[in-house]
Short mmCIF file of C-alpha atoms in Angstrom, two decimals:
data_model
loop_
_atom_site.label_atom_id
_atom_site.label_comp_id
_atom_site.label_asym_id
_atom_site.label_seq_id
_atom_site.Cartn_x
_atom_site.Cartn_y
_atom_site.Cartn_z
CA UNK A 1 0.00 0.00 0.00
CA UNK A 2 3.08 2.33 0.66
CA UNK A 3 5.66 3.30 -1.65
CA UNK A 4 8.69 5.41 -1.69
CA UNK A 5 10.51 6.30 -5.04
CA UNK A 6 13.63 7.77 -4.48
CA UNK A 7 15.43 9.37 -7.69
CA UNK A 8 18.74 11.92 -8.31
CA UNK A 9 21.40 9.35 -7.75
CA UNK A 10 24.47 9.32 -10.35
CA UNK A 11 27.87 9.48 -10.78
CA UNK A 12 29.96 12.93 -9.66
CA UNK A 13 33.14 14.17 -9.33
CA UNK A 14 34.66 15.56 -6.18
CA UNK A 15 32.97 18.71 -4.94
CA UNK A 16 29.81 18.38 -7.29
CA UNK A 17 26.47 18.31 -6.01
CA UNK A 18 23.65 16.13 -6.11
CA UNK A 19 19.88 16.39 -5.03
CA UNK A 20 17.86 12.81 -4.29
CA UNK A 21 14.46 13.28 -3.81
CA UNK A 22 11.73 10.80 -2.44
CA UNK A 23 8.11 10.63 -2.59
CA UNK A 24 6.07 8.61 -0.46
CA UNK A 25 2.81 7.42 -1.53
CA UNK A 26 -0.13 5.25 -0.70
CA UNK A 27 -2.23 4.51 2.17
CA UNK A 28 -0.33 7.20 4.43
CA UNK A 29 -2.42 8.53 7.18
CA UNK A 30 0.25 10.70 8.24
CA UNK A 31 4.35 10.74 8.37
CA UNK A 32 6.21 11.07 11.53
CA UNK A 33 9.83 11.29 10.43
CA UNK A 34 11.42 11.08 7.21
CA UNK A 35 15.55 10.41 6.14
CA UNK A 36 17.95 8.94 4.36
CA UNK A 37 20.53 6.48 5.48
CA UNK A 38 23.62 5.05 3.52
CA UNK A 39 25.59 1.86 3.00
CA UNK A 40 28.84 1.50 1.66
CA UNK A 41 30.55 -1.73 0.98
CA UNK A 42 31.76 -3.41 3.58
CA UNK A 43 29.81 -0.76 6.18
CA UNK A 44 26.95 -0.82 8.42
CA UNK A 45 23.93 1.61 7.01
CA UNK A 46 24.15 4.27 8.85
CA UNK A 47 22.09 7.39 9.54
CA UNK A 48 22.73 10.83 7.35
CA UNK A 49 19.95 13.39 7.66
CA UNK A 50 16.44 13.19 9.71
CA UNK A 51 13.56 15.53 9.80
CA UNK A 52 10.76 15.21 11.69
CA UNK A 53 7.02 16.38 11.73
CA UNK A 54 7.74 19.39 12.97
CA UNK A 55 10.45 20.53 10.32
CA UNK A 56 13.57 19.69 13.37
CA UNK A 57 16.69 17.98 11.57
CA UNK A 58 18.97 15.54 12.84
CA UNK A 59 22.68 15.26 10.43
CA UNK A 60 26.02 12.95 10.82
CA UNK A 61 28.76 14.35 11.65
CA UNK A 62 30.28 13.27 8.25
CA UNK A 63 27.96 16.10 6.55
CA UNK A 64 27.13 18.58 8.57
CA UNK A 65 27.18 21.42 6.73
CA UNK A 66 27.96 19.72 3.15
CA UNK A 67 24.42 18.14 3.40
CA UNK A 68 20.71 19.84 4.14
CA UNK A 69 17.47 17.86 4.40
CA UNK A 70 14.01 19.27 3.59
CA UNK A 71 10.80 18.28 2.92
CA UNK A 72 7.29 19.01 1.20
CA UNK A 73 4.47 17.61 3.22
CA UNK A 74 1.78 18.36 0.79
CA UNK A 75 3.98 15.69 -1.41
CA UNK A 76 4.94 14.00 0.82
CA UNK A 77 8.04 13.96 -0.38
CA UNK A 78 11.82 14.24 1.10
CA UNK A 79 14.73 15.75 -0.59
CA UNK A 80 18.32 15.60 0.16
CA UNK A 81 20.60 18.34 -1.12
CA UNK A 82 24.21 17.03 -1.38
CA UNK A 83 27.14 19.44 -1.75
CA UNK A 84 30.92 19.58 -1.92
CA UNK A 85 30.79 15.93 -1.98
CA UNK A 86 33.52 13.27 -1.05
CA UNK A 87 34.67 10.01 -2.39
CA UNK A 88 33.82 8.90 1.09
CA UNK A 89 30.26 9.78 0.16
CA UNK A 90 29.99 7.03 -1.94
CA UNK A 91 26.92 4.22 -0.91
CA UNK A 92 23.58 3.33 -1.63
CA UNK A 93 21.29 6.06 -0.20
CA UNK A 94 17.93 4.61 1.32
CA UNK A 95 14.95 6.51 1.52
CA UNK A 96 12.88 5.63 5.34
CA UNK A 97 9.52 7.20 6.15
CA UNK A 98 8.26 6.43 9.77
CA UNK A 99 4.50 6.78 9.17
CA UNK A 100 1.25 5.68 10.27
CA UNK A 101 -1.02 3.82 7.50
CA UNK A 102 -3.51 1.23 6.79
CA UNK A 103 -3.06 -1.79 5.25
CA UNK A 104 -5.95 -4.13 4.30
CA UNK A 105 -8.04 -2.81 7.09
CA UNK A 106 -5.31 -2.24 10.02
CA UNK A 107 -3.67 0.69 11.00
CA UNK A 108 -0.26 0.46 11.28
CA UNK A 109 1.31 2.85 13.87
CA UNK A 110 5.07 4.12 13.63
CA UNK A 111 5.70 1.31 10.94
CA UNK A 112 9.02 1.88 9.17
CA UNK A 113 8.76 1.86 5.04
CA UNK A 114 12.14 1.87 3.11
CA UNK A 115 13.04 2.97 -0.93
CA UNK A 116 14.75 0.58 -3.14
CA UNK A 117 17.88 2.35 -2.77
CA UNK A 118 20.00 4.78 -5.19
CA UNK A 119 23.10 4.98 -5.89
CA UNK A 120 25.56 7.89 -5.27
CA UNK A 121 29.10 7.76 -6.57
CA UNK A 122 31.77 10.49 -6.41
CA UNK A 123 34.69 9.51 -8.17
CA UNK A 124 37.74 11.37 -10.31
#
């Protein structure tokens, strides 16, 4: 019943910019939180950006001030604005929505809903 599409993944060089965006959709009665995490090879995902229903934003330490989450809650949608980016940025970046919705008649409460994943690579 729930979906999120995440897009703006690609190849960049050092210092270039990206922008991932993702849009949850389906049976959402509302969204509590929305970020993105990241896994590298070899790594444990790990959190990068948060924001919560009430617009407050959680970062790593790795991209504090390289990286700034937002949102659109009439879309429903997250976004991710990526700048002066590192090879050590490099991972699959997952879309997570903590939401409440209802699924074939129950309401789930706080349920967790991850994107397919995109990939970001910075590389020379």
């Amino acid at each position: 019943q729930v979906q999120l599409v995440e897009s703006g993944g690609g190849l960049v060089q050092p210092g270039g910019s990206l922008r991932l965006s993702c849009a949850a959709s389906g049976s959402i009665i509302s969204i509590n939180a929305m970020g993105w995490y990241r896994q590298a090879p070899g790594k444990q995902r790990e959190l990068v950006a948060g924001i919560d229903s009430g617009g407050r934003t959680k970062y790593a330490d790795s991209v504090k001030g390289r990286f700034t989450i937002s949102r659109d809650n009439a879309k429903n949608t997250v976004y991710l604005e990526m700048n002066s980016l590192k090879p050590e940025d490099t991972a699959v970046y997952y879309c997570n929505a903590k939401l409440n919705a209802r699924y074939s008649g129950t309401i789930y409460s706080n349920y967790d809903y991850w994107g397919q994943g995109t990939q970001v690579t910075v590389s020379s």
